[in-house]
């Protein structure tokens, strides 16, 4: 069996410009939002990544016809009464939990596998279940989650934590509930607002209030829609950090930078010059960045946890000491161990990583521990002197359409390889 891995010759600056793929974390809830209602939905600029392909498997098993033409995906509901989500793919992607709210809204019943934890943490779904219960759902939890309702009714919900998934799941059920729902302490991530924009396209009454809460007036008829995904802000952030890691100048043509303020502040702290406008966002970085004395990840608009691992890779080559603390996931420092193979000096204690920047990393063979950790290893290899090999690239393919394609267009010496290529 071909074992795909990435081969990178590092130590050279980047230069070039690219368009960034559509957003993984926005399209996954939007695909779930195609479940309730009637009519055909077309999602343009839909990223071609493992997580969307796995989601399509689940939706086809639920009776949906899904076809792709270029970057547009067409989703047509079949008249089926299936409410059981297939196990295999659902366990692989945690976002399958979003089918809970969507199927309860459409079928008043849902059966799906209990989403497991993963490398970055336990990732329980208690906040999802409590919010859906408040709307009138009931659950039986074992190997699978069986959910049912005699009817969903709008209510006021206060989320203990601004969970992205719990906010999205609640919206997906509330749009089909009788009456109004208010979700307080809702996640402010832009992907939640994209989901609301898509649902409004379908005819739902849903909006973000001035205080950040989400208001829904349910039971509207959801019809067809055509929606174009925005650029993936985490992929954009990864490539801006790649320029900081390797040095050089990079432009992301379709990225406005509006949802990347926290990252832009850190790039500026590191000495990289960032400019954003209607022509996209450009970053220019010297060979070696300045350190970041202290940074914490936080819910949006704070520094995104999904860019924490890529930032560690950049700071591994910074000119001094940095400290990065992870406040969202309890086990999101697996990448630090792999970065040591490149000669990085990183120690982790509890929720914080302490990084002593070194003048130059060296090439290494490393294994991606998770999706964003895999991207971080690529950034380490870009700045390292010599050849590197990154294995377990299946994790990276979950969220990046083709990281080798994109970075090669930005001037990197990177290619996919397999054992036969030796
Ligand atoms: C979404 O995950 C993203 N995934 C994650 O991106 C992202 O890191 C995360 O939001 C935070 O921004 C998708 O959108 C598909 P949460 P989600 O619920 O919804 C705890 C990537 O790399 N929690 O906001 O699972 C949870 O354990 C991925 O693209 C509960 O305790 O994140 C975590 O500590 C990784 N109970 C914290 O909240 C719950 O019921 C944040 O989780 C739900 C969450």
XYZ file of C-alpha atoms and ligand atoms in Angstrom:
466
model
C 0.000 0.000 0.000
C 1.384 3.405 -0.913
C 2.486 5.187 2.198
C 2.127 8.863 1.357
C 4.443 11.228 3.082
C 5.757 14.760 2.535
C 9.353 15.441 1.551
C 10.649 18.963 2.206
C 13.993 20.665 1.635
C 14.000 23.617 3.957
C 16.124 26.666 4.681
C 14.833 28.865 1.853
C 12.481 31.869 2.059
C 8.961 31.758 0.598
C 7.623 34.041 -2.129
C 4.401 34.045 -4.130
C 0.644 34.335 -3.895
C -2.255 31.861 -3.767
C -5.987 31.594 -3.229
C -6.966 29.852 0.015
C -9.433 26.936 0.052
C -12.949 27.223 1.512
C -13.369 26.860 5.258
C -13.469 23.339 6.735
C -14.936 24.451 10.057
C -17.652 26.476 8.349
C -18.615 23.946 5.674
C -19.063 21.018 8.096
C -21.974 22.617 10.032
C -23.343 24.007 6.743
C -23.494 20.484 5.312
C -25.460 19.408 8.405
C -27.726 22.414 7.770
C -28.662 20.845 4.399
C -30.428 18.017 6.293
C -33.654 19.758 7.430
C -36.085 21.379 4.968
C -36.488 20.721 1.249
C -34.845 21.748 -1.982
C -31.393 21.509 -3.465
C -28.409 23.243 -1.870
C -25.272 24.209 -3.778
C -22.123 24.951 -1.776
C -19.479 26.766 -3.836
C -15.793 26.893 -2.901
C -16.364 23.704 -0.897
C -12.921 22.383 0.141
C -11.955 18.920 -1.170
C -10.678 17.470 2.117
C -11.115 14.178 3.985
C -13.557 15.652 6.475
C -15.948 16.807 3.737
C -15.603 13.489 1.849
C -16.386 11.586 5.076
C -19.382 13.850 5.656
C -20.620 13.130 2.122
C -20.446 9.374 2.901
C -22.633 9.931 5.966
C -25.134 12.078 4.047
C -25.387 9.613 1.137
C -26.155 6.867 3.675
C -28.918 9.157 4.988
C -30.346 9.251 1.447
C -28.882 12.506 0.120
C -27.604 12.737 -3.458
C -24.270 14.574 -3.518
C -22.286 15.491 -6.611
C -19.263 17.722 -7.095
C -18.489 19.855 -10.162
C -15.184 21.647 -9.627
C -15.410 23.493 -6.318
C -19.226 23.343 -6.206
C -21.071 20.571 -4.366
C -24.763 19.914 -5.074
C -26.847 18.308 -2.307
C -30.327 16.947 -3.033
C -32.450 15.313 -0.367
C -33.999 11.970 -1.192
C -37.364 11.164 0.372
C -36.002 8.837 2.988
C -36.821 8.369 6.635
C -33.300 7.359 7.731
C -32.080 8.942 10.940
C -29.183 6.604 11.786
C -25.699 7.944 11.100
C -23.222 5.366 9.759
C -20.577 4.396 12.300
C -17.339 4.258 10.370
C -17.053 7.800 9.045
C -18.909 9.303 11.982
C -16.296 8.066 14.425
C -13.541 9.479 12.221
C -14.926 12.995 12.201
C -16.094 14.583 15.398
C -18.223 17.098 13.538
C -20.686 14.252 12.820
C -22.134 15.168 16.235
C -23.723 18.125 14.413
C -26.105 15.682 12.718
C -27.767 15.332 16.142
C -29.405 18.755 15.998
C -30.087 18.553 12.271
C -31.764 15.109 12.408
C -33.764 15.970 15.549
C -35.039 19.008 13.683
C -35.968 17.020 10.609
C -36.897 13.536 11.882
C -37.484 14.086 15.619
C -35.071 11.196 16.044
C -31.351 10.540 15.594
C -28.989 7.641 16.219
C -25.254 8.200 15.884
C -22.014 6.857 17.351
C -20.721 8.525 20.480
C -17.914 10.746 19.113
C -14.652 9.727 20.785
C -11.967 11.993 22.097
C -8.848 12.521 20.043
C -5.203 13.523 20.344
C -6.052 17.033 21.532
C -8.443 16.161 24.312
C -11.454 14.260 25.654
C -13.853 16.588 23.821
C -17.076 15.683 25.681
C -20.465 16.734 24.287
C -22.280 17.501 27.565
C -22.929 21.114 26.504
C -24.524 19.905 23.243
C -26.799 17.455 25.072
C -27.868 19.926 27.775
C -28.798 22.583 25.215
C -30.731 20.118 23.038
C -32.530 18.773 26.122
C -33.626 22.316 26.914
C -35.225 22.399 23.437
C -37.117 19.172 24.181
C -34.774 16.375 23.147
C -34.222 13.226 25.196
C -31.191 10.904 24.998
C -30.104 7.366 25.662
C -26.315 7.115 25.707
C -24.353 3.895 25.248
C -22.048 2.901 22.389
C -24.318 5.145 20.373
C -26.421 8.192 21.131
C -30.139 7.689 20.574
C -32.029 10.978 20.580
C -35.728 11.626 20.203
C -38.318 14.336 20.783
C -42.085 14.723 20.720
C -41.422 18.216 19.428
C -38.758 20.901 19.771
C -39.785 24.165 21.449
C -37.804 27.406 21.480
C -36.312 28.461 24.824
C -33.520 30.475 26.438
C -30.176 28.649 26.664
C -27.084 29.766 28.567
C -23.955 27.911 27.444
C -21.505 27.333 30.305
C -18.659 27.661 27.799
C -18.849 29.272 24.319
C -18.483 25.885 22.643
C -18.416 26.169 18.830
C -20.021 22.774 18.242
C -22.636 23.148 20.980
C -23.624 26.554 19.571
C -23.928 25.123 16.046
C -25.846 22.024 17.170
C -28.304 24.179 19.092
C -28.868 26.445 16.085
C -29.426 23.407 13.836
C -32.206 22.182 16.147
C -33.637 25.609 17.044
C -34.349 26.520 13.391
C -36.880 23.642 13.362
C -38.283 24.281 16.890
C -41.634 25.946 17.546
C -41.070 29.476 18.821
C -38.053 31.599 19.595
C -34.678 30.505 20.995
C -31.937 32.697 22.449
C -28.453 31.180 22.903
C -26.423 33.178 25.443
C -22.634 32.886 25.750
C -22.725 31.531 22.189
C -19.406 30.923 20.419
C -18.309 34.015 18.490
C -16.198 32.101 15.943
C -16.853 33.347 12.366
C -17.870 29.826 11.343
C -21.017 30.202 13.492
C -21.897 33.386 11.589
C -21.332 31.619 8.247
C -23.736 28.879 9.370
C -26.338 31.552 10.242
C -25.824 33.269 6.875
C -26.358 29.970 5.061
C -29.504 29.189 7.090
C -30.889 32.665 6.309
C -30.264 31.884 2.626
C -32.511 28.838 3.138
C -35.241 30.994 4.712
C -34.486 30.647 8.437
C -34.855 33.543 10.889
C -31.531 33.475 12.746
C -29.129 36.289 13.677
C -26.301 37.319 15.964
C -27.450 39.936 18.503
C -25.307 42.894 19.582
C -24.394 41.119 22.855
C -23.060 38.123 20.914
C -26.040 35.859 21.637
C -27.816 34.049 18.813
C -31.564 34.577 18.239
C -33.639 32.062 16.267
C -37.318 32.086 15.329
C -37.936 28.462 14.398
C -40.299 26.504 12.166
C -39.673 28.567 9.067
C -39.685 26.589 5.833
C -36.111 25.859 4.777
C -35.745 25.843 1.008
C -32.948 25.639 -1.576
C -29.863 27.832 -1.427
C -26.645 28.589 -3.282
C -23.834 29.640 -0.948
C -20.135 30.412 -1.531
C -17.779 29.458 1.298
C -15.343 32.073 2.591
C -11.604 31.355 2.799
C -10.496 29.042 5.616
C -9.061 31.389 8.252
C -7.002 28.607 9.875
C -5.452 27.567 6.552
C -4.756 31.261 5.867
C -3.197 31.604 9.312
C -1.085 28.503 8.728
C 0.351 29.965 5.502
C 1.002 33.380 7.059
C 2.903 31.582 9.837
C 4.764 29.578 7.165
C 6.137 32.883 5.830
C 7.147 33.849 9.379
C 8.867 30.465 9.785
C 10.808 30.461 6.510
C 11.076 34.210 5.914
C 10.018 35.892 2.660
C 6.837 37.527 1.338
C 3.515 35.767 0.825
C 0.131 37.059 -0.383
C -3.205 35.287 0.167
C -5.400 36.714 -2.582
C -8.883 35.869 -1.262
C -8.174 36.298 2.464
C -9.353 39.654 3.871
C -7.643 39.173 7.231
C -10.795 40.438 9.022
C -11.032 37.326 11.212
C -7.271 37.103 11.864
C -6.717 40.139 14.109
C -5.251 38.111 16.980
C -2.779 36.364 14.659
C -1.861 39.637 12.949
C -1.019 41.140 16.346
C 1.283 38.180 17.099
C 2.913 38.388 13.644
C 3.633 42.059 14.287
C 5.045 41.208 17.742
C 7.360 38.733 15.984
C 8.511 41.485 13.613
C 6.611 40.317 10.519
C 4.886 43.088 8.528
C 1.278 42.310 7.620
C -0.960 44.389 5.342
C -4.563 43.541 4.467
C -7.068 45.089 2.066
C -9.328 44.304 -0.830
C -6.366 42.642 -2.571
C -6.015 40.070 0.168
C -3.434 39.879 2.925
C 0.341 40.072 2.536
C 2.970 39.186 5.132
C 6.671 39.967 4.890
C 9.050 38.360 7.379
C 12.788 38.389 7.977
C 14.763 35.157 8.268
C 14.408 35.025 12.070
C 11.400 36.295 14.054
C 11.344 37.904 17.475
C 10.027 35.761 20.382
C 6.565 36.115 22.000
C 7.139 36.463 25.773
C 3.641 35.262 26.698
C 0.500 34.263 24.788
C -2.700 32.377 25.651
C -5.086 30.779 23.200
C -8.716 31.840 23.736
C -12.182 31.606 22.189
C -12.715 34.012 19.269
C -11.678 36.786 18.898
C -8.697 35.579 20.959
C -5.706 33.722 19.493
C -7.129 30.549 17.878
C -6.205 27.223 19.453
C -5.992 25.787 15.921
C -2.938 27.973 15.223
C -1.174 27.131 18.497
C 0.869 24.218 17.094
C 1.914 26.105 13.933
C 2.965 29.037 16.156
C 5.132 26.721 18.300
C 6.964 25.704 15.102
C 7.659 29.338 14.227
C 8.813 30.235 17.749
C 11.200 27.245 17.728
C 13.433 29.342 15.467
C 12.784 32.739 17.113
C 15.527 34.893 18.551
C 14.742 34.344 22.259
C 12.355 32.818 24.831
C 8.590 32.435 24.300
C 5.707 31.040 26.349
C 2.442 29.799 24.815
C -0.441 28.616 27.033
C -3.307 26.495 25.661
C -6.626 27.246 27.399
C -9.087 25.441 25.099
C -7.972 21.803 24.785
C -6.255 19.992 27.603
C -3.926 17.886 25.436
C -2.896 20.062 22.523
C 0.881 19.995 22.957
C 1.551 16.593 21.325
C 3.371 18.429 18.532
C 6.059 19.722 20.902
C 7.540 16.219 21.153
C 7.795 15.930 17.361
C 9.321 19.419 17.046
C 12.203 18.301 19.308
C 13.291 16.015 16.434
C 14.109 19.171 14.421
C 16.350 20.443 17.230
C 13.695 22.650 18.826
C 14.042 23.453 22.519
C 10.501 23.191 23.942
C 9.404 22.213 27.432
C 5.750 21.800 28.424
C 4.368 22.101 31.924
C 0.600 21.808 32.412
C -1.138 24.060 29.908
C 1.988 26.026 28.949
C 4.876 25.450 26.554
C 8.184 27.277 27.016
C 10.220 27.659 23.840
C 13.884 28.679 23.595
C 14.438 29.707 19.989
C 17.461 28.213 18.188
C 19.368 29.868 15.280
C 18.540 27.077 12.866
C 16.474 23.881 13.033
C 17.790 20.814 11.184
C 15.873 18.431 8.905
C 14.178 15.419 10.531
C 11.728 12.562 9.988
C 8.611 13.221 12.067
C 5.053 11.939 12.437
C 2.002 14.199 12.377
C 0.204 13.725 15.740
C -3.013 15.449 14.597
C -4.317 17.803 11.922
C -2.809 21.139 12.986
C 0.229 19.426 14.538
C 0.963 17.971 11.107
C 0.843 21.436 9.576
C 3.196 22.643 12.323
C 5.757 19.984 11.390
C 5.645 21.215 7.788
C 6.414 24.735 9.031
C 9.344 23.385 11.056
C 10.661 21.568 7.961
C 10.371 24.745 5.845
C 12.748 26.608 8.135
C 15.034 23.628 8.888
C 18.363 23.261 7.105
C 18.276 20.157 4.924
C 15.746 17.433 4.063
C 12.731 16.454 6.178
C 10.061 13.789 5.895
C 6.624 14.147 7.468
C 4.579 10.955 7.872
C 0.964 10.359 8.989
C -0.085 12.948 6.416
C -3.654 11.578 6.502
C -4.207 13.891 9.473
C -3.130 16.896 7.389
C -5.424 15.869 4.498
C -8.393 16.129 6.880
C -8.208 19.932 6.775
C -5.790 21.027 4.026
C -6.818 20.349 0.392
C -3.180 20.046 -0.704
C -0.599 21.628 1.578
C 2.228 20.626 -0.806
C 0.480 22.239 -3.798
C -0.132 25.484 -1.900
C 3.311 25.823 -0.334
C 5.085 24.874 -3.586
C 3.166 27.723 -5.252
C 4.599 29.908 -2.491
C 8.133 28.834 -3.388
C 8.700 25.919 -0.997
C 10.633 22.811 -2.051
C 7.955 20.327 -0.962
C 6.419 17.281 -2.615
C 4.314 14.216 -1.910
C 6.302 10.988 -1.968
C 5.646 7.324 -1.367
C 7.853 4.335 -0.660
C 8.102 3.586 -4.374
C 9.714 6.981 -4.925
C 12.919 5.922 -3.081
C -14.396 23.359 16.852
O -14.330 22.170 17.617
C -13.431 23.168 15.688
N -13.855 22.026 14.868
C -12.030 22.912 16.235
O -11.150 22.815 15.118
C -11.612 24.119 17.078
O -10.352 23.863 17.648
C -12.646 24.334 18.200
O -13.964 24.498 17.622
C -12.333 25.577 19.025
O -12.301 26.697 18.199
C -14.860 22.209 13.987
O -15.442 23.274 13.876
C -15.226 21.018 13.149
P -15.551 23.417 21.221
P -15.413 21.903 18.812
O -16.841 22.707 21.424
O -16.731 22.425 18.400
C -15.000 21.640 25.595
C -9.454 21.889 13.770
O -8.243 21.698 13.947
N -16.387 21.131 25.441
O -15.554 24.896 21.089
O -15.296 20.472 19.203
C -14.031 20.889 24.677
O -13.602 19.676 25.277
C -10.437 21.582 14.891
O -9.965 22.332 12.726
C -17.000 20.539 26.540
O -16.423 20.419 27.610
O -14.803 22.825 19.947
C -12.910 21.875 24.525
O -12.066 21.789 25.649
C -9.772 21.035 16.140
N -18.277 20.054 26.388
C -13.638 23.232 24.527
O -14.924 22.982 25.112
C -18.956 20.175 25.204
O -20.123 19.734 25.129
C -13.831 23.828 23.130
O -14.554 22.923 22.387
C -18.301 20.777 24.103
C -17.020 21.257 24.240
